[in-house]
Short mmCIF file of C-alpha atoms in Angstrom, two decimals:
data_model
loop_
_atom_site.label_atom_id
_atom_site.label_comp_id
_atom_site.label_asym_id
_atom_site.label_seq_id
_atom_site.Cartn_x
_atom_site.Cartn_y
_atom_site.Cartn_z
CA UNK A 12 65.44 98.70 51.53
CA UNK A 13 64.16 101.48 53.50
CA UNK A 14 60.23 101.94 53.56
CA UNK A 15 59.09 104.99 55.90
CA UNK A 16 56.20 105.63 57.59
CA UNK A 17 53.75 108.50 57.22
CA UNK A 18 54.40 109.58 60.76
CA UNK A 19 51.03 111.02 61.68
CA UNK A 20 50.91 109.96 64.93
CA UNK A 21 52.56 110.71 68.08
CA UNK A 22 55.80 108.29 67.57
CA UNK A 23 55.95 109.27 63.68
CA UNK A 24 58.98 110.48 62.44
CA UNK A 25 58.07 114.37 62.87
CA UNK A 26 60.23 114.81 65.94
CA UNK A 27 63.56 114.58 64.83
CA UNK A 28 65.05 114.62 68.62
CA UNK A 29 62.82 111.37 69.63
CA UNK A 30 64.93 108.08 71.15
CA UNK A 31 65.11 105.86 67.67
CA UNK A 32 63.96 102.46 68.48
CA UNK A 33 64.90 99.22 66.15
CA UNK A 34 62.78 96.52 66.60
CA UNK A 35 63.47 93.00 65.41
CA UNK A 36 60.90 90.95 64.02
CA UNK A 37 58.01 93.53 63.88
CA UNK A 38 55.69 91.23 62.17
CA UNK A 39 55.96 88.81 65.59
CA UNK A 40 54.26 88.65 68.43
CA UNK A 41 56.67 90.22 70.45
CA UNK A 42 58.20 92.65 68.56
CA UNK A 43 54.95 93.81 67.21
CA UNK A 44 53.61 93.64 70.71
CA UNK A 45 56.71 96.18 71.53
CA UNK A 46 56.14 98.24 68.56
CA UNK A 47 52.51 98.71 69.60
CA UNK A 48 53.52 99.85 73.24
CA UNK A 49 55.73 102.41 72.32
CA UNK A 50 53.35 103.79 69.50
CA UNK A 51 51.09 104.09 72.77
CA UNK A 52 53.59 105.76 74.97
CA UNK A 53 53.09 108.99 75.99
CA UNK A 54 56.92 109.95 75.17
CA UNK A 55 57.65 110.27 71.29
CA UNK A 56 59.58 107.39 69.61
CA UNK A 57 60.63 107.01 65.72
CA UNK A 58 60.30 103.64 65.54
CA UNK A 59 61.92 101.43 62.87
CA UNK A 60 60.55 98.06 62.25
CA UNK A 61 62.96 95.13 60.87
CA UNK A 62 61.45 92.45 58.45
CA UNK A 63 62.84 90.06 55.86
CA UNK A 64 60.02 91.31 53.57
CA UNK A 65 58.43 94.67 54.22
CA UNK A 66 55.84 93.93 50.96
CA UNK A 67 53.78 91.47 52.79
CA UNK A 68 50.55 92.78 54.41
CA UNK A 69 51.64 92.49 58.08
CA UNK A 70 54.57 94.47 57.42
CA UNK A 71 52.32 97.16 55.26
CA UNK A 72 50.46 97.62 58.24
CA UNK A 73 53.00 99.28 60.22
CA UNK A 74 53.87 101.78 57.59
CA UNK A 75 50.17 103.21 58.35
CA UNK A 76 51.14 103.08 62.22
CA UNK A 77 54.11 105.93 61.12
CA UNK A 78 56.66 102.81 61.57
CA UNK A 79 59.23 103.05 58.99
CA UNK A 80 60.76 99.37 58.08
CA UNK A 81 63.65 98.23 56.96
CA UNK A 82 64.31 94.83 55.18
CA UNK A 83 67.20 93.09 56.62
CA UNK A 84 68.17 89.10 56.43
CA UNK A 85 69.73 88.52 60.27
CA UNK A 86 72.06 85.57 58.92
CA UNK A 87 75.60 84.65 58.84
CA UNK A 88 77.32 86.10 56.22
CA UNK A 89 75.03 89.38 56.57
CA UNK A 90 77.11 91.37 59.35
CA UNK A 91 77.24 94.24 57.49
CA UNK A 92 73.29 94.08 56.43
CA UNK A 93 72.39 94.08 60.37
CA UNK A 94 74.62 96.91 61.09
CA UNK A 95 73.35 99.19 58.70
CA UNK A 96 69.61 98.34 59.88
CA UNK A 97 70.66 99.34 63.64
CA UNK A 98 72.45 102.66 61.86
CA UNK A 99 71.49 105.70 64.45
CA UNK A 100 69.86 103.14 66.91
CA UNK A 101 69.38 104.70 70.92
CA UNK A 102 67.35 101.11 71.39
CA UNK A 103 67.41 98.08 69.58
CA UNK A 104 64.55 95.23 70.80
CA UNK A 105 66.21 91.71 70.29
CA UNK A 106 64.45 88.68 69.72
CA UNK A 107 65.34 85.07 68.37
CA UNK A 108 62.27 82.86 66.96
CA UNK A 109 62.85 79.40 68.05
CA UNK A 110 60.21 77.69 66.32
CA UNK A 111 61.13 78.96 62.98
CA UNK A 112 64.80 78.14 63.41
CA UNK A 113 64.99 74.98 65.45
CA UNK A 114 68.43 74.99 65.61
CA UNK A 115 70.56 75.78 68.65
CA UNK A 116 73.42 76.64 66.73
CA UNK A 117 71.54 78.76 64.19
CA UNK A 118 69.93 80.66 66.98
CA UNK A 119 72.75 81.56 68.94
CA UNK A 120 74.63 82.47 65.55
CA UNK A 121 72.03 84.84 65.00
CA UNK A 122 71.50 86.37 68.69
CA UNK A 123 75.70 86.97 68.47
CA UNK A 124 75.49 88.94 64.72
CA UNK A 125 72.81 90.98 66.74
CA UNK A 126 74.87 91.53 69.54
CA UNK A 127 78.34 92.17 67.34
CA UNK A 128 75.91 94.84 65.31
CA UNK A 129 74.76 96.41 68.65
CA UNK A 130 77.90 96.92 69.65
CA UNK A 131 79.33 97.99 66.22
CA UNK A 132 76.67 100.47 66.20
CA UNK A 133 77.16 101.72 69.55
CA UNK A 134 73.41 101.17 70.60
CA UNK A 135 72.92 103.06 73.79
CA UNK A 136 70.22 99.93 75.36
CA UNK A 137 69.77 96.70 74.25
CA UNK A 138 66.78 94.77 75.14
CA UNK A 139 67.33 91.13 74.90
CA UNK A 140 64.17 88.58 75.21
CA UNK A 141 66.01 85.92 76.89
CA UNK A 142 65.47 82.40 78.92
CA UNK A 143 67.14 80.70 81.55
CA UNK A 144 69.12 77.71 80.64
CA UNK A 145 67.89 74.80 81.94
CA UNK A 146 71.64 72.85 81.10
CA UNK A 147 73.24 75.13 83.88
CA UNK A 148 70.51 74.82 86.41
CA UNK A 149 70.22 70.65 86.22
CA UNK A 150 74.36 70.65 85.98
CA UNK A 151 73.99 69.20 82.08
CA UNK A 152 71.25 66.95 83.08
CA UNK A 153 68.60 68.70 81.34
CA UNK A 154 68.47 70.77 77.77
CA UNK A 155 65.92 72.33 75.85
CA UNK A 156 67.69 73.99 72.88
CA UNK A 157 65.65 77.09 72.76
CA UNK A 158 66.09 78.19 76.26
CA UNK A 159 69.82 77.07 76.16
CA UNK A 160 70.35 78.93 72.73
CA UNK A 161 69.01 82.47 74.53
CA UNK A 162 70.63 81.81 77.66
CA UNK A 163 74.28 81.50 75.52
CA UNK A 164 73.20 84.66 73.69
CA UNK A 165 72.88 86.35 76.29
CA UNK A 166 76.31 85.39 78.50
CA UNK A 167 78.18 86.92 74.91
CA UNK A 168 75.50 89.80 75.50
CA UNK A 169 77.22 90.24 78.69
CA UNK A 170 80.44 90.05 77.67
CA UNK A 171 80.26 92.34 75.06
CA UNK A 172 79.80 95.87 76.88
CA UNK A 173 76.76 96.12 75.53
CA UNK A 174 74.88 98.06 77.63
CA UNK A 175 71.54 95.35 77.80
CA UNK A 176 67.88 95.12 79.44
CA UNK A 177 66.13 91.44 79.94
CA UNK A 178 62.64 90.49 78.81
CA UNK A 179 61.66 86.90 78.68
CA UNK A 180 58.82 86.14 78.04
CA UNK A 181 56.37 83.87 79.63
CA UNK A 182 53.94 81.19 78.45
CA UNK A 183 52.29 82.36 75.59
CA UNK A 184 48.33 82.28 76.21
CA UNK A 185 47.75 81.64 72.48
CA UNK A 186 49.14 78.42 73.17
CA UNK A 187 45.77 77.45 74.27
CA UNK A 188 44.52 77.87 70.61
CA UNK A 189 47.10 75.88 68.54
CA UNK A 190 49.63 73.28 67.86
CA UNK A 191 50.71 70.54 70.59
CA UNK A 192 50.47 72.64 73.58
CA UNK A 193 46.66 73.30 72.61
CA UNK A 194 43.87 72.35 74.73
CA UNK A 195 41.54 70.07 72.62
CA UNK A 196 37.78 68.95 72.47
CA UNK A 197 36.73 65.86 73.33
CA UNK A 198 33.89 64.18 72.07
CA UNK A 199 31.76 65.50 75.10
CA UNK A 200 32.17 68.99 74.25
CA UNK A 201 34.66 69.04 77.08
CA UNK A 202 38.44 70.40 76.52
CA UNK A 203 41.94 68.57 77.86
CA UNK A 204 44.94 69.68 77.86
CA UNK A 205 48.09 67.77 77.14
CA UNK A 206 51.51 68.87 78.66
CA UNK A 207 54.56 66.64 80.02
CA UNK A 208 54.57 67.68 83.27
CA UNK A 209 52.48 67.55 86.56
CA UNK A 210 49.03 69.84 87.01
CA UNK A 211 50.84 71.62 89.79
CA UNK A 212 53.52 73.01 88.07
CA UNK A 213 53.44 77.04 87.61
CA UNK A 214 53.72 79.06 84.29
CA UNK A 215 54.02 82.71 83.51
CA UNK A 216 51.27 83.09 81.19
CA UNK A 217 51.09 85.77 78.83
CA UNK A 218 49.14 87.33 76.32
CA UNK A 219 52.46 88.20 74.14
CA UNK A 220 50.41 90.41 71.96
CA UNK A 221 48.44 92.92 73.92
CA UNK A 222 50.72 92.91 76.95
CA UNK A 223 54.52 91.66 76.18
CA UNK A 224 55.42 95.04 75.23
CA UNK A 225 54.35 97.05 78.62
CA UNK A 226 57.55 95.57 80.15
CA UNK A 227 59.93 96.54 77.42
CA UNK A 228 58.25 99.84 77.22
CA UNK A 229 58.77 99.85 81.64
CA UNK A 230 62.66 98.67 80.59
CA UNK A 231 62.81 101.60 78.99
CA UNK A 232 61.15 104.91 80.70
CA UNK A 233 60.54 103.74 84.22
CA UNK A 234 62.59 105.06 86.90
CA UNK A 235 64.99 102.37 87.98
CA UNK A 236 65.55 100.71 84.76
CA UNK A 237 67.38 100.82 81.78
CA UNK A 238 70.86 99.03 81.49
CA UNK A 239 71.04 96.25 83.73
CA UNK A 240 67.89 95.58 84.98
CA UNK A 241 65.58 92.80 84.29
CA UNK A 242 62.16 92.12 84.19
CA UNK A 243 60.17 88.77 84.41
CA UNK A 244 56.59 88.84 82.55
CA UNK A 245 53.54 87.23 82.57
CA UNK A 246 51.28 85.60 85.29
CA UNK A 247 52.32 82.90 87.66
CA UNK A 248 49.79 80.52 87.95
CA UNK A 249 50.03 76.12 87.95
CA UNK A 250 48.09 74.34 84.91
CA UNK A 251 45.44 72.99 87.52
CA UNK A 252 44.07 76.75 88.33
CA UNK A 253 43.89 77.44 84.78
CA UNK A 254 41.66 74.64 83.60
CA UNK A 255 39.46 75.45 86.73
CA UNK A 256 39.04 79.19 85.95
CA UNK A 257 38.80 77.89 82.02
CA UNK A 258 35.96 75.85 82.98
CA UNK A 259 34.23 78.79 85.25
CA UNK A 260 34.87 81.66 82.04
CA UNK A 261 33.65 79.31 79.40
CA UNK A 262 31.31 77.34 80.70
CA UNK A 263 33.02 74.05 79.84
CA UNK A 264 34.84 71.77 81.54
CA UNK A 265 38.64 71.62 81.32
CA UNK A 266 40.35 69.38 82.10
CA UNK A 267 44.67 68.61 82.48
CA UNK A 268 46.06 65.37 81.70
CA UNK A 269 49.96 64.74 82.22
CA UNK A 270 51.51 63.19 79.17
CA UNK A 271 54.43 60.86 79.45
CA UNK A 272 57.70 61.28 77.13
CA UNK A 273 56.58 58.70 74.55
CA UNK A 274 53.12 60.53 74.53
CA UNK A 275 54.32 63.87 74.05
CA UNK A 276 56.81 62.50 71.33
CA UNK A 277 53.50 61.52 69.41
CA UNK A 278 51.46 64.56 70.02
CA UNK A 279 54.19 66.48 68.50
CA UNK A 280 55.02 64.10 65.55
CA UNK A 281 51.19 64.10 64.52
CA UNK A 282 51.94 68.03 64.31
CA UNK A 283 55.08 67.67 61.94
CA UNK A 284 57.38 68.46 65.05
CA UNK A 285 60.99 67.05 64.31
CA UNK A 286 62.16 64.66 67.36
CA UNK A 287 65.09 66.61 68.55
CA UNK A 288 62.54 69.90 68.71
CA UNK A 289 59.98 67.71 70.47
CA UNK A 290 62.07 66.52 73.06
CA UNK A 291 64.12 69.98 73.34
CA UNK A 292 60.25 71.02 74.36
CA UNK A 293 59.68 68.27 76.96
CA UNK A 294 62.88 68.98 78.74
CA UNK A 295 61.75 72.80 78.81
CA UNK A 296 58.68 71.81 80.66
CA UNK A 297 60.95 69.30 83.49
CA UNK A 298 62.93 72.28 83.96
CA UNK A 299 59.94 74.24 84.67
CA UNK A 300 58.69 71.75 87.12
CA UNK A 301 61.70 70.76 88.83
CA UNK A 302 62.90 74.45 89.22
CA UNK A 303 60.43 77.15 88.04
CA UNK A 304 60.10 78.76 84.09
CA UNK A 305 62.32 81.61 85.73
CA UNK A 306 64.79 79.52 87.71
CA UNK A 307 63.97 80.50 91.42
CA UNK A 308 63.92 84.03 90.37
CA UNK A 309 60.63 86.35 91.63
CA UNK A 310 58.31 87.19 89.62
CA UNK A 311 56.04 89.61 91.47
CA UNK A 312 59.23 90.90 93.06
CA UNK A 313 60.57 91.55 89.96
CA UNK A 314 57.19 93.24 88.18
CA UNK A 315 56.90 95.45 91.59
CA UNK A 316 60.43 96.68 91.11
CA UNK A 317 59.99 98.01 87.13
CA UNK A 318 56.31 99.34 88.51
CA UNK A 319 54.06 96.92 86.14
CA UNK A 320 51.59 94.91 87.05
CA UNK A 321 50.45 91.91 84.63
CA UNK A 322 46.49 91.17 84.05
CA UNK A 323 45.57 88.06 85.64
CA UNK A 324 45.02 85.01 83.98
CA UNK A 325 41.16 85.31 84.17
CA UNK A 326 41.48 88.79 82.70
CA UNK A 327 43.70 87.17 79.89
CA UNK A 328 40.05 85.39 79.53
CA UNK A 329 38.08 88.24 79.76
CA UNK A 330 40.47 90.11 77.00
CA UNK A 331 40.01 87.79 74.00
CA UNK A 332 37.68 88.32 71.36
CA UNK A 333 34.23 87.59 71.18
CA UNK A 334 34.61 83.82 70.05
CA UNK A 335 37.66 82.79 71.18
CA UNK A 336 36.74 80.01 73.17
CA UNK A 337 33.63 78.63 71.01
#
């Protein structure tokens, strides 16, 4: 089902001649994040958004953005489904939702049937939101199924002559505001946060929303991008400075604590967290300890090179709403 857009804007659907971008999972944080940036762009974009069910609200409210949608199920057996939704595709945006799936071999099922569909379509630029694998880097000593899945999708991505960008994306700020990885209040009115690793290891934090999609967008119209480049997002900064600038912006003290496996394992179960996910998770954050989110990749390097510059992590702060933090 095809559902278009009244294309009032500047990326509506009146210039025929515009790049068409596909975006996968437009109702996410990322791909809406990308959908948003390119709706922003000064160049002109028809912009297709895909969804499972293009009648719910947060799907609605792209139609009034001029984003046309188009319902698709991105599951085996529905090859010919995710061709047909990449049908006159210049860009598709690629993404694979590990929470939701929680399943390694369900994720990289799906990231190949978007590949095979790219390259069945003839898609001039892929852009794949990828992670490193933290199986190759520790030599099979580590695995965290999510960042393993992504980093199998994308050697087949690279097999494939597909001609590809990479986006991963960093630690998602929200985190702070939800589920196992969020910081808490203690009976004090201080906060703590609870991770598996030490204070001093660094993240690339993000705010996936407002800024994930200013990379894709520099993947796509900077000079020096485009097929074959790849760009590293977010903020690098260790858990310790972030609970000292979180206690300086909010006036409250926050505080890290380091949780040990059989910890984390009950954090996570008291949130409904299957074992094999939970541990997957833990793993994710040794590998980020013991050899950096990114491997030894570099970051600023990286940003410098596709000509974006990410906020800061106190500017993440500063860009939340009014009540965020209460």
């Amino acid at each position: 089902m095809w559902k278009s857009g009244r294309g009032g804007g500047t990326n509506g659907h009146k210039d025929t001649n515009a790049p068409l971008a596909v975006i996968i999972g437009v109702t996410g944080q990322q791909g809406g994040s990308v959908a948003n940036a390119l709706i922003q762009s000064v160049k002109s974009y028809r912009i297709v958004g895909l969804t499972r069910d293009a009648s719910k609200p947060s799907a609605q409210a792209w139609i009034e953005k001029g984003v046309q949608l188009r319902e698709v199920d991105i599951s085996l057996g529905k090859d010919a489904d995710v061709v047909r939704a990449f049908e006159g595709a210049d860009i598709v945006f690629a993404v694979t939702n590990a929470v939701e799936l929680r399943s390694k071999e369900k994720e990289v099922t799906q990231g190949k049937l978007m590949v095979d569909a790219a390259k069945a379509g003839h898609v001039k630029l892929l852009i794949w939101s990828n992670l490193e694998s933290p199986a190759k880097w520790s030599k099979g000593r580590l695995s965290a199924s999510a960042f393993d899945a992504k980093a199998e999708i994308t050697d087949y991505l690279r097999d494939s002559g597909v001609p590809f960008a990479l986006v991963p994306a960093g630690g998602y700020f929200s985190n702070f505001f939800g589920g196992a990885l969020a910081r808490v209040k203690q009976a004090d009115g201080t906060y703590t946060v609870t991770l598996p690793c030490p204070s001093a290891t660094m993240s690339p934090v993000i705010d996936i929303p407002r800024d994930y999609g200013m990379y894709v967008r520099a993947v796509i119209e900077n000079v020096g991008m485009g097929a074959g480049s790849e760009v590293l997002t977010g903020f690098m900064i260790s858990y310790e400075d972030q609970m000292t600038q979180l206690s300086e912006f909010t006036g409250k003290t926050h505080t890290f604590h380091q949780a040990s496996r059989d910890e984390w394992s009950n954090i996570n179960k008291a949130y409904g967290i299957p074992p094999a996910f939970s541990e997957a998770i833990y793993e994710a954050f040794q590998f980020a300890t013991e050899f950096g989110y990114y491997g030894n990749k570099d970051v600023a390097a990286s940003q410098k090179a596709a000509g974006v510059t990410s906020p800061t992590f106190l500017e993440m702060c500063q860009n939340q709403a009014p009540g965020t933090f209460d």
